[in-house]
PDB file of C-alpha atoms in Angstrom:
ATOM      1  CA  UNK A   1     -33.345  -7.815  34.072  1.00  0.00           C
ATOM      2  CA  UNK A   2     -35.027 -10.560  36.205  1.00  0.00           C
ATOM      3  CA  UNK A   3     -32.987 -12.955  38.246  1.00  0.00           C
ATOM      4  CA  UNK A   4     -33.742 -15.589  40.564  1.00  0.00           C
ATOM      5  CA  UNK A   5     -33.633 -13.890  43.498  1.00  0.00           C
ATOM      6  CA  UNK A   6     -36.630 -11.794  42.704  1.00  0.00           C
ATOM      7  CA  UNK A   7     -38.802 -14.802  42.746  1.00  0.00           C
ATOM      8  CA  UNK A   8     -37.157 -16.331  45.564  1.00  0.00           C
ATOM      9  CA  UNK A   9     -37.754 -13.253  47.539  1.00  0.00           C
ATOM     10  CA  UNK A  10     -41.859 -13.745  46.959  1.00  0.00           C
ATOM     11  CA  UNK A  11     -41.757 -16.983  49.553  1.00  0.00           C
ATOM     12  CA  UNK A  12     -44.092 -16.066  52.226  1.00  0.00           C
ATOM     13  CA  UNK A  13     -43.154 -16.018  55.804  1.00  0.00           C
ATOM     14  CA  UNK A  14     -44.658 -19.451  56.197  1.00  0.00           C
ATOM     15  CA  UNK A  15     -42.051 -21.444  53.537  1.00  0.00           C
ATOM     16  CA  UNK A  16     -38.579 -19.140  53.466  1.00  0.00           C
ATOM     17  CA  UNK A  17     -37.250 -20.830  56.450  1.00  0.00           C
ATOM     18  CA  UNK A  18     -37.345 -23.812  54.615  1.00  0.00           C
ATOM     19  CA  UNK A  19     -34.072 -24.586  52.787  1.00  0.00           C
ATOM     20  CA  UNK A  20     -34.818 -27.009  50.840  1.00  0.00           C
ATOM     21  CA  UNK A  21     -37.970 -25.503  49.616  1.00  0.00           C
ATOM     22  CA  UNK A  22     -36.110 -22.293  48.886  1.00  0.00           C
ATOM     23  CA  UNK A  23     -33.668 -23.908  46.893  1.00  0.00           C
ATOM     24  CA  UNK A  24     -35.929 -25.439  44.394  1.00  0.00           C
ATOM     25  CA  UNK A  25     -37.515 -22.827  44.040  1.00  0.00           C
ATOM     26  CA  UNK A  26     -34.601 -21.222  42.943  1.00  0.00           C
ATOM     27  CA  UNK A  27     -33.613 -23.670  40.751  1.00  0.00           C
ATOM     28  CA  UNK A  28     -37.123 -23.615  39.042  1.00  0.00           C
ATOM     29  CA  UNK A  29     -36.839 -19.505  39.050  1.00  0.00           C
ATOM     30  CA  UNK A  30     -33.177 -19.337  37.529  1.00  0.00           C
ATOM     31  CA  UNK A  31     -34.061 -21.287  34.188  1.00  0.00           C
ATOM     32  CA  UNK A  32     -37.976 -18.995  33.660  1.00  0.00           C
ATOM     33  CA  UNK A  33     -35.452 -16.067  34.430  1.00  0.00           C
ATOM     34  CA  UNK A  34     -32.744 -17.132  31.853  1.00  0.00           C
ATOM     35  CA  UNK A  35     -35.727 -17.805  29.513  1.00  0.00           C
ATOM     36  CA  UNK A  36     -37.159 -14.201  30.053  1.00  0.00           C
ATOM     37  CA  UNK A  37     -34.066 -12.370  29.779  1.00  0.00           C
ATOM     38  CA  UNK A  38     -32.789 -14.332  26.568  1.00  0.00           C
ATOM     39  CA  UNK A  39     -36.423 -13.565  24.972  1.00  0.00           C
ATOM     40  CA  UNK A  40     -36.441  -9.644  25.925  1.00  0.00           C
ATOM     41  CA  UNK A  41     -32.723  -9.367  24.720  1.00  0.00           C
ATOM     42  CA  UNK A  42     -34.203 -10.498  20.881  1.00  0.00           C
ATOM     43  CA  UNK A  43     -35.066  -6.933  20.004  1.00  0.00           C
ATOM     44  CA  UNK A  44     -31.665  -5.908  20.022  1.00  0.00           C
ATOM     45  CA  UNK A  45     -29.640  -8.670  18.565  1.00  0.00           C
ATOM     46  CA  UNK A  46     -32.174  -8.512  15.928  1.00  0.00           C
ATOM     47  CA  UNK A  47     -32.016  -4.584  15.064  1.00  0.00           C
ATOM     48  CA  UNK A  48     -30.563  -3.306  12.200  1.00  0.00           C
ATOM     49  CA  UNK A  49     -28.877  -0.504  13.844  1.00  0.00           C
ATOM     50  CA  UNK A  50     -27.353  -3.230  16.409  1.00  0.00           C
ATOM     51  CA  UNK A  51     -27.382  -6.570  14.761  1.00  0.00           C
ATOM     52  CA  UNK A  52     -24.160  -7.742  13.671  1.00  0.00           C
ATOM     53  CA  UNK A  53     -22.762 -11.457  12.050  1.00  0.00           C
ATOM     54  CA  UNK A  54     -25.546 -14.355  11.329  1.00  0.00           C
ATOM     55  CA  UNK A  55     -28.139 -11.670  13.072  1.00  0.00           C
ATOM     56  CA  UNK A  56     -27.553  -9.323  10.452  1.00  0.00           C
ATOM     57  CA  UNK A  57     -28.144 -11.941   8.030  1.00  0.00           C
ATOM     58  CA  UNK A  58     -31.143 -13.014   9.609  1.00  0.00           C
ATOM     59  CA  UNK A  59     -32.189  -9.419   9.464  1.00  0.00           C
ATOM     60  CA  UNK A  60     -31.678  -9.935   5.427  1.00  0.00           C
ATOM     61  CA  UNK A  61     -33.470 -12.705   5.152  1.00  0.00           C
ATOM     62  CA  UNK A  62     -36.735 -10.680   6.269  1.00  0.00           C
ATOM     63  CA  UNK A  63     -35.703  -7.926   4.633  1.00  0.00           C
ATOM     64  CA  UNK A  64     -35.099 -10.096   1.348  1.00  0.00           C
ATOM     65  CA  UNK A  65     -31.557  -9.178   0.201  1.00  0.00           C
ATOM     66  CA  UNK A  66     -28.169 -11.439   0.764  1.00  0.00           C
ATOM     67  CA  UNK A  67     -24.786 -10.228   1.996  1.00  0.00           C
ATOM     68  CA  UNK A  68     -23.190 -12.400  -0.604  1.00  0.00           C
ATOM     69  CA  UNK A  69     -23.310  -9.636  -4.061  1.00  0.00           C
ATOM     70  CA  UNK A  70     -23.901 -11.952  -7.224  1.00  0.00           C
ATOM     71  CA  UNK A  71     -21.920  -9.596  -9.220  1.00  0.00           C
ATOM     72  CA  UNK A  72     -18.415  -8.731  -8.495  1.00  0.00           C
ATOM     73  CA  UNK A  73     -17.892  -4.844  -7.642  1.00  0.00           C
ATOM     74  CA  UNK A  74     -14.314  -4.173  -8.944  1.00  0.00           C
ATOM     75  CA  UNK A  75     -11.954  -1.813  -7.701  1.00  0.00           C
ATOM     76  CA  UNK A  76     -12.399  -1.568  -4.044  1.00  0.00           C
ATOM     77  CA  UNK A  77      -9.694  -4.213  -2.851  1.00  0.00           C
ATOM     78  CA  UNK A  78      -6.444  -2.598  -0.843  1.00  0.00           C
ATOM     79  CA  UNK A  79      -3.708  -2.230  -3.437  1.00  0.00           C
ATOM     80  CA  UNK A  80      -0.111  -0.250  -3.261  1.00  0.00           C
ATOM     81  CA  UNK A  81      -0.584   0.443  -7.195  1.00  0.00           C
ATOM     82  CA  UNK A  82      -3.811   2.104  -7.708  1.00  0.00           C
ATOM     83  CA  UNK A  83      -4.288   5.697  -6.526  1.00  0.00           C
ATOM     84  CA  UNK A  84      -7.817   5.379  -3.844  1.00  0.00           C
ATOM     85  CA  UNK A  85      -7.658   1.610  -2.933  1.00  0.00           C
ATOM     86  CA  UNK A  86      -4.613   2.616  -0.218  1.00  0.00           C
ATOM     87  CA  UNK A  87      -4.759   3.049   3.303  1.00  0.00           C
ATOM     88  CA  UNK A  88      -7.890   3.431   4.742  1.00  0.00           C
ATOM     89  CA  UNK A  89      -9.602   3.497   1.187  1.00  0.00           C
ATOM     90  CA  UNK A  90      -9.242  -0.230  -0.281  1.00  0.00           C
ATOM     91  CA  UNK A  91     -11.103  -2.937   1.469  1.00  0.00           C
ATOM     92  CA  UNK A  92      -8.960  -5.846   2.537  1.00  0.00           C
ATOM     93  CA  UNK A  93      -9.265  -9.069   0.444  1.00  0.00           C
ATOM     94  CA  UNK A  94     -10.870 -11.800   2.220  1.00  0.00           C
ATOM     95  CA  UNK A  95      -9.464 -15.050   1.810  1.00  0.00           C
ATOM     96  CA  UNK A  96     -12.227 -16.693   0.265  1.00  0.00           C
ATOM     97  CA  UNK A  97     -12.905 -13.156  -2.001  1.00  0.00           C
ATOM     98  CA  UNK A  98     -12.204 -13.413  -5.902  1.00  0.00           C
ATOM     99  CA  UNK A  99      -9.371 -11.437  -7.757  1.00  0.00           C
ATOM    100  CA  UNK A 100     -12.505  -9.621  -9.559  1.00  0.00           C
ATOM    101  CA  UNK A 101     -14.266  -8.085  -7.045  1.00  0.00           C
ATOM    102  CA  UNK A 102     -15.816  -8.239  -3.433  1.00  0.00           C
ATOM    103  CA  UNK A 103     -18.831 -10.448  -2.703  1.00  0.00           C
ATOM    104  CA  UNK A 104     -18.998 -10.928   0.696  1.00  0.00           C
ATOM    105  CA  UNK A 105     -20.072  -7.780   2.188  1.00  0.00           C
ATOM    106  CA  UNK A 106     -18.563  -6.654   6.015  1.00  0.00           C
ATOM    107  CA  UNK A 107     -21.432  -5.824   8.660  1.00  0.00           C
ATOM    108  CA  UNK A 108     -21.823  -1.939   8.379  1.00  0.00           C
ATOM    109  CA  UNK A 109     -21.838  -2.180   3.696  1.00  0.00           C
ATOM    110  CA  UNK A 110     -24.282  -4.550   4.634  1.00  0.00           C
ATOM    111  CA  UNK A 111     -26.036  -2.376   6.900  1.00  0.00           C
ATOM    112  CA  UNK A 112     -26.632   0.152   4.241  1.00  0.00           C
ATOM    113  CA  UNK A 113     -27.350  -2.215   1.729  1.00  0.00           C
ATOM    114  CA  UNK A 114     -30.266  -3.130   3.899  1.00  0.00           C
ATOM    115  CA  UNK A 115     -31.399   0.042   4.638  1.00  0.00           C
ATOM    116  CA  UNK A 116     -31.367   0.142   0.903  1.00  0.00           C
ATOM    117  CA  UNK A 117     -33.427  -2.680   0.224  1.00  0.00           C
ATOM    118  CA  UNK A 118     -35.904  -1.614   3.223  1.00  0.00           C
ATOM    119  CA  UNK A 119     -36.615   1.810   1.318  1.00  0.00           C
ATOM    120  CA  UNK A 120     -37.189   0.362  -2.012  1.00  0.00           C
ATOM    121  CA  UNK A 121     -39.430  -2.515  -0.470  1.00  0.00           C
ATOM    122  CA  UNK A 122     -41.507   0.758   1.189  1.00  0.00           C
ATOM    123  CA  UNK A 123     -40.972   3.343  -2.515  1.00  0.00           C
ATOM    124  CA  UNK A 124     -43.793   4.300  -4.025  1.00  0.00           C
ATOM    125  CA  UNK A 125     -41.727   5.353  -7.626  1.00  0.00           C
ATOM    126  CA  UNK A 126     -41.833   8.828  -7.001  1.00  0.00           C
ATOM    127  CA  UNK A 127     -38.683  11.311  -7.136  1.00  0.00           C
ATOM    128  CA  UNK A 128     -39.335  12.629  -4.222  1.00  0.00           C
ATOM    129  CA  UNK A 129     -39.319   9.302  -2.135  1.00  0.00           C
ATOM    130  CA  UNK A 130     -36.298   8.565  -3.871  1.00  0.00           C
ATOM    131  CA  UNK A 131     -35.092  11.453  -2.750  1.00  0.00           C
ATOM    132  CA  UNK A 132     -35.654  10.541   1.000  1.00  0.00           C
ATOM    133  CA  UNK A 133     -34.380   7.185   0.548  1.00  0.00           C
ATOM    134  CA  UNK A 134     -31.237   8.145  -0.579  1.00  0.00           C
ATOM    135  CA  UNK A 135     -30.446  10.879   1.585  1.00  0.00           C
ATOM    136  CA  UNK A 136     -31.350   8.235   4.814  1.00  0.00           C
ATOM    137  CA  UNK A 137     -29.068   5.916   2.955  1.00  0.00           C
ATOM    138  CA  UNK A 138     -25.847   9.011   2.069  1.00  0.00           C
ATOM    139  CA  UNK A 139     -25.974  11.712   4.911  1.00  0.00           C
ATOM    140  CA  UNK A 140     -23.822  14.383   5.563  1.00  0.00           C
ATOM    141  CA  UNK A 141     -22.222  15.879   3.039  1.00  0.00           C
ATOM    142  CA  UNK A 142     -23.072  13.451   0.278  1.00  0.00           C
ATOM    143  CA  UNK A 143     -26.164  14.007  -2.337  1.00  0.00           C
ATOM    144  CA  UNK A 144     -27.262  11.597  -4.750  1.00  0.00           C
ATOM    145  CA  UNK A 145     -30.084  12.329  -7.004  1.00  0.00           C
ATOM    146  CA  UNK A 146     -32.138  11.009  -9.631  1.00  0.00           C
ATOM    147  CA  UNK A 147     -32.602  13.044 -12.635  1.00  0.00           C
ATOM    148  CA  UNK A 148     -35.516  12.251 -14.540  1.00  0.00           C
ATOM    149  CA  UNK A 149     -34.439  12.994 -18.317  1.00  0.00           C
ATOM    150  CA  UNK A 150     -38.694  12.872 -19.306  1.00  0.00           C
ATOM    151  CA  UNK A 151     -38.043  10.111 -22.433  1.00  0.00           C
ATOM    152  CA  UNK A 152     -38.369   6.898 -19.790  1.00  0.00           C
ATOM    153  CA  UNK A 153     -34.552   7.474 -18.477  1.00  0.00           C
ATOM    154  CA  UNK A 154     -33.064   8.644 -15.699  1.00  0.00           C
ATOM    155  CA  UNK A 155     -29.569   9.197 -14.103  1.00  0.00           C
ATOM    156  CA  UNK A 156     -28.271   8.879 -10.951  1.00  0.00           C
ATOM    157  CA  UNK A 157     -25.750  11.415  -9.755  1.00  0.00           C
ATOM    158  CA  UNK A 158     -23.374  11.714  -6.530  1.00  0.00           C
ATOM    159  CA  UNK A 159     -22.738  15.036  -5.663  1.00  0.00           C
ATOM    160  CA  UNK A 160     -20.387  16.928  -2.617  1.00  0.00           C
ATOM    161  CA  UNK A 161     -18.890  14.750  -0.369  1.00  0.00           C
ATOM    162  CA  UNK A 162     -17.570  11.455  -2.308  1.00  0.00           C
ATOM    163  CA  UNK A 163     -18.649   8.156  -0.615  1.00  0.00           C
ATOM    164  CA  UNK A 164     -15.990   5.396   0.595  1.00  0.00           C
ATOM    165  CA  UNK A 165     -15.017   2.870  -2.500  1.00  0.00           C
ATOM    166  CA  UNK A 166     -17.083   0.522  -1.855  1.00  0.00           C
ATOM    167  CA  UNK A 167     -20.214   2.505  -1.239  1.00  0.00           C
ATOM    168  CA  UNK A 168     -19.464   3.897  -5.062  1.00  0.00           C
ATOM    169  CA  UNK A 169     -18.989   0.453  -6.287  1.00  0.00           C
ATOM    170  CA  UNK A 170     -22.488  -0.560  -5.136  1.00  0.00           C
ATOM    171  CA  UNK A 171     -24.343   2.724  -5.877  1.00  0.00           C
ATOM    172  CA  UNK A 172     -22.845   2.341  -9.862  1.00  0.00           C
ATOM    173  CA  UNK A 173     -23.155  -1.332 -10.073  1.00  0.00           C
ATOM    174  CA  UNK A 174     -26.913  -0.690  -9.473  1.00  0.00           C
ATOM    175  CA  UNK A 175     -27.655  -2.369  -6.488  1.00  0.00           C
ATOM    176  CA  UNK A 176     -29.843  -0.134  -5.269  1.00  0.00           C
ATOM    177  CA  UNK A 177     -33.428  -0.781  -6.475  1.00  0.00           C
ATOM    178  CA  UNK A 178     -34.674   2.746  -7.514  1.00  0.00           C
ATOM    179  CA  UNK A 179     -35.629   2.138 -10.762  1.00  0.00           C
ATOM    180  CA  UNK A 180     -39.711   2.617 -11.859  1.00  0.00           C
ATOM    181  CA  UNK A 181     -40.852  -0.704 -13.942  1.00  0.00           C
ATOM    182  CA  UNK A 182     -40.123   0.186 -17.863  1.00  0.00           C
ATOM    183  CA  UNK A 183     -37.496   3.085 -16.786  1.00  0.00           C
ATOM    184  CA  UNK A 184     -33.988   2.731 -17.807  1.00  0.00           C
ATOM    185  CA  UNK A 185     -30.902   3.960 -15.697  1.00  0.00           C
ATOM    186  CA  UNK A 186     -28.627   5.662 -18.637  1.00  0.00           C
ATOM    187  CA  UNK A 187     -25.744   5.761 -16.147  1.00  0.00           C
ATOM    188  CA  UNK A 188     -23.951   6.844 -12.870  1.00  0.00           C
ATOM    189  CA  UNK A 189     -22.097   9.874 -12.417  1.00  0.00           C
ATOM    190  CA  UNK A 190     -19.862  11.792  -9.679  1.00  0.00           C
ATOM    191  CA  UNK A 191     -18.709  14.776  -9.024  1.00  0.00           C
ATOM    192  CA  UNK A 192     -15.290  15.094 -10.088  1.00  0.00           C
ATOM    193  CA  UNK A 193     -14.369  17.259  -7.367  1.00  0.00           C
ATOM    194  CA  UNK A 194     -14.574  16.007  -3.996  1.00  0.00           C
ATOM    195  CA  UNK A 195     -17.251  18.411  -2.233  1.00  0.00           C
ATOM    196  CA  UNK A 196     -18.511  19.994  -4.957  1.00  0.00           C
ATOM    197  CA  UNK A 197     -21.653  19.838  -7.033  1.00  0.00           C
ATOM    198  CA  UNK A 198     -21.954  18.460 -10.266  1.00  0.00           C
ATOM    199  CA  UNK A 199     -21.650  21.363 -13.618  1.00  0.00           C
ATOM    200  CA  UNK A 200     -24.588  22.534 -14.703  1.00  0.00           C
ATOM    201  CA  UNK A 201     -26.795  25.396 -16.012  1.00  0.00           C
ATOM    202  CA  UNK A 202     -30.069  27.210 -14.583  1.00  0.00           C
ATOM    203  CA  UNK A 203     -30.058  25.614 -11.193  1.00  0.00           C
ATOM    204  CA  UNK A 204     -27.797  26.206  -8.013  1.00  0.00           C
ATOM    205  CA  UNK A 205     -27.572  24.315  -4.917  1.00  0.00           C
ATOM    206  CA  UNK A 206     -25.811  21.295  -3.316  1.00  0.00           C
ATOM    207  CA  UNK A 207     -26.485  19.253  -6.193  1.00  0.00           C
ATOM    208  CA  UNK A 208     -25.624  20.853  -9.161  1.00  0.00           C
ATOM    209  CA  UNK A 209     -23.748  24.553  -9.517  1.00  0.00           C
ATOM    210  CA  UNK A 210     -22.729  26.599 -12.911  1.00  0.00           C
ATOM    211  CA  UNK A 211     -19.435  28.563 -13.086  1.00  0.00           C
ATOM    212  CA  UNK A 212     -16.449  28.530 -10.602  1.00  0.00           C
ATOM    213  CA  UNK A 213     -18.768  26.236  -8.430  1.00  0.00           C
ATOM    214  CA  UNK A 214     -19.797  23.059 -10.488  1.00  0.00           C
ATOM    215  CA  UNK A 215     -17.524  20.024 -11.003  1.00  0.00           C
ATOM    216  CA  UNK A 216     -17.784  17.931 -14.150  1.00  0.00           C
ATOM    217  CA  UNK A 217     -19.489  14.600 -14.075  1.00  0.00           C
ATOM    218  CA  UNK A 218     -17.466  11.331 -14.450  1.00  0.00           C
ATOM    219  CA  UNK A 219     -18.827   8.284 -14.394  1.00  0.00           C
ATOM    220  CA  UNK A 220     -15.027   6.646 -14.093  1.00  0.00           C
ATOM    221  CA  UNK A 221     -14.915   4.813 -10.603  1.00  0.00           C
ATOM    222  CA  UNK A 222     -10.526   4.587 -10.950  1.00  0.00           C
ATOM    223  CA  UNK A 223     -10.660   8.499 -11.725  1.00  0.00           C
ATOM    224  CA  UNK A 224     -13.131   8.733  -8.508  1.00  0.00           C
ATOM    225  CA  UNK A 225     -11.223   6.917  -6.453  1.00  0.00           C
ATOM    226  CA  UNK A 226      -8.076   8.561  -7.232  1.00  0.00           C
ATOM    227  CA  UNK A 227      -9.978  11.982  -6.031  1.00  0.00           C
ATOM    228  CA  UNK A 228     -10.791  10.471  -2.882  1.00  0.00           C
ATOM    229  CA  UNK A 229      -7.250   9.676  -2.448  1.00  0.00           C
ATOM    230  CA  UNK A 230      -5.732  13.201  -3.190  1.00  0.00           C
ATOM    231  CA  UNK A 231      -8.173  14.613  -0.732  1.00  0.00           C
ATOM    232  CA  UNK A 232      -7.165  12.191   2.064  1.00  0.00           C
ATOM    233  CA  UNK A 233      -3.448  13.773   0.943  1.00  0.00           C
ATOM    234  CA  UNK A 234      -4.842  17.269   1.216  1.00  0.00           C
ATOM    235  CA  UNK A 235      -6.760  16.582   4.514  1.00  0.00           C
ATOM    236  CA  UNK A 236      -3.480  15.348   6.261  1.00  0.00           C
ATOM    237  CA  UNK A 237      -1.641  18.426   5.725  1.00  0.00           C
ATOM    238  CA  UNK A 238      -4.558  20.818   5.895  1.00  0.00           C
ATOM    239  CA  UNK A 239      -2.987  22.176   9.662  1.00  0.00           C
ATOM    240  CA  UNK A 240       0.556  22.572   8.264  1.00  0.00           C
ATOM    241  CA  UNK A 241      -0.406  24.668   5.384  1.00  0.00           C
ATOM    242  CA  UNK A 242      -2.844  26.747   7.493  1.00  0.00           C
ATOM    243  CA  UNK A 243      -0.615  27.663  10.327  1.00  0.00           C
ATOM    244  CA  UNK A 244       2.350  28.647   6.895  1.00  0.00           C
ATOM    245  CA  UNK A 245      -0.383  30.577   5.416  1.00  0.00           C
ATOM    246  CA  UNK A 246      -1.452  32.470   8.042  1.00  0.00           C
ATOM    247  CA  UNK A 247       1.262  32.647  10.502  1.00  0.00           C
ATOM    248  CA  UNK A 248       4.528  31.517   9.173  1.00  0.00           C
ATOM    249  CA  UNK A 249       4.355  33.891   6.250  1.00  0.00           C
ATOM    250  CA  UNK A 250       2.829  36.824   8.035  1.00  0.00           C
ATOM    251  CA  UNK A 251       5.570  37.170  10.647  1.00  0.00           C
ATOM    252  CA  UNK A 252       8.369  36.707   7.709  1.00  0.00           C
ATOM    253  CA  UNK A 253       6.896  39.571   6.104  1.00  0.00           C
ATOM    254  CA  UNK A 254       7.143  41.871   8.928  1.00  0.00           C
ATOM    255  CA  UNK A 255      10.331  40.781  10.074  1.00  0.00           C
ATOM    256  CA  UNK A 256      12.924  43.856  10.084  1.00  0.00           C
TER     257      UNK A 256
END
């Protein structure tokens, strides 16, 4: 990062014993610096991966997508009463939110709604694309594919790890533009079992698994979230019921 000082320290011999000189210098050096460094600093504040408040909606203005949904996503708000919207599920209501749903979208849901809109604006309608797209857009243990039924539909499908509320909410309210021109969407399923593939026959891998593997598919967002919120429960005492299990139980057995 430039500073003043680097320019002031380019005075010759013949004109850095001359204070006055040197200061305006300075003075004339510390603004072009300023300038410099704001300019270079762009690329970050600017970045997707970085940019955050009315940068991050500058970034959506290129990229051609609002934070501000124009249809409410539903059940996603922090509640005591519904099983999945509770601690560290729900999303907090915003004061300026309606009582239907969440339109205002928080930096990182925005994030990924970008990179959503940047893979669509770059799709060239193929499955395989698709594919790409939506595993940059759900990594880790979460696969969501597209499965072309060969009359002009399609569904999309959520398999292993189950996304965050919210995430689900936009992915079934169809906000993410995968859809070829003519081509309806027939629905949105999950698995019903949190890690798991979705039921079916002839094919197994991490999307879809037969018998004593496979989940069935739901396409009920309460019945998801409630799934997400068991596992949370399970998660918590995962430790507890290892260490019983395994050496608790053990020892009680073999006690004399």
């Amino acid at each position: 990062m430039a500073t003043a000082d680097d320019y002031v320290g380019l005075i010759t011999s013949e004109h850095n014993d001359k204070p006055k000189y040197v200061a305006m210098v300075r003075a004339l050096a510390s603004a072009i610096a300023d300038q410099n460094n704001v300019t270079s600093s762009l690329p970050d504040l600017f970045s997707l991966d970085s940019a955050v408040g009315v940068q991050l909606d500058a970034v959506g203005l290129w990229v051609g997508i609002s934070r501000i949904v124009a249809v409410p996503i539903d059940n996603v708000y922090f509640s005591f009463d519904i099983d999945g919207l509770g601690f560290d599920l729900g999303v907090w209501k915003g004061p300026y939110d309606p009582d239907s749903g969440l339109t205002h979208l928080d930096d990182d849901t925005y994030r990924l709604f970008l990179r959503a809109k940047i893979g669509a604006n770059n799709w060239d309608g193929t499955l395989g694309q698709s594919k790409a797209i939506l595993d940059l857009i759900f990594n880790g243990g979460t696969y969501v594919f597209i499965q072309d039924n060969q009359d002009m539909s399609m569904d999309i499908v959520v398999s292993g790890d189950i996304p965050s509320p919210v995430f689900m909410a936009i992915l079934f309210g169809g906000y993410l533009p995968l859809k070829p021109e003519g081509v309806r969407v027939n629905g949105y399923y999950s698995t019903s079992a949190y890690g798991a593939p979705v039921f079916g026959f002839d094919v197994d891998n991490q999307y879809i698994g037969g018998f004593d593997r496979g989940a069935w598919a739901t396409s009920d967002l309460t019945l998801i979230n409630q799934l997400m919120a068991l596992t949370q429960q399970v998660v918590a005492v995962a430790p507890d019921v290892h260490h019983l299990v395994h050496v608790l139980l053990p020892e009680a057995l073999t006690y004399p």
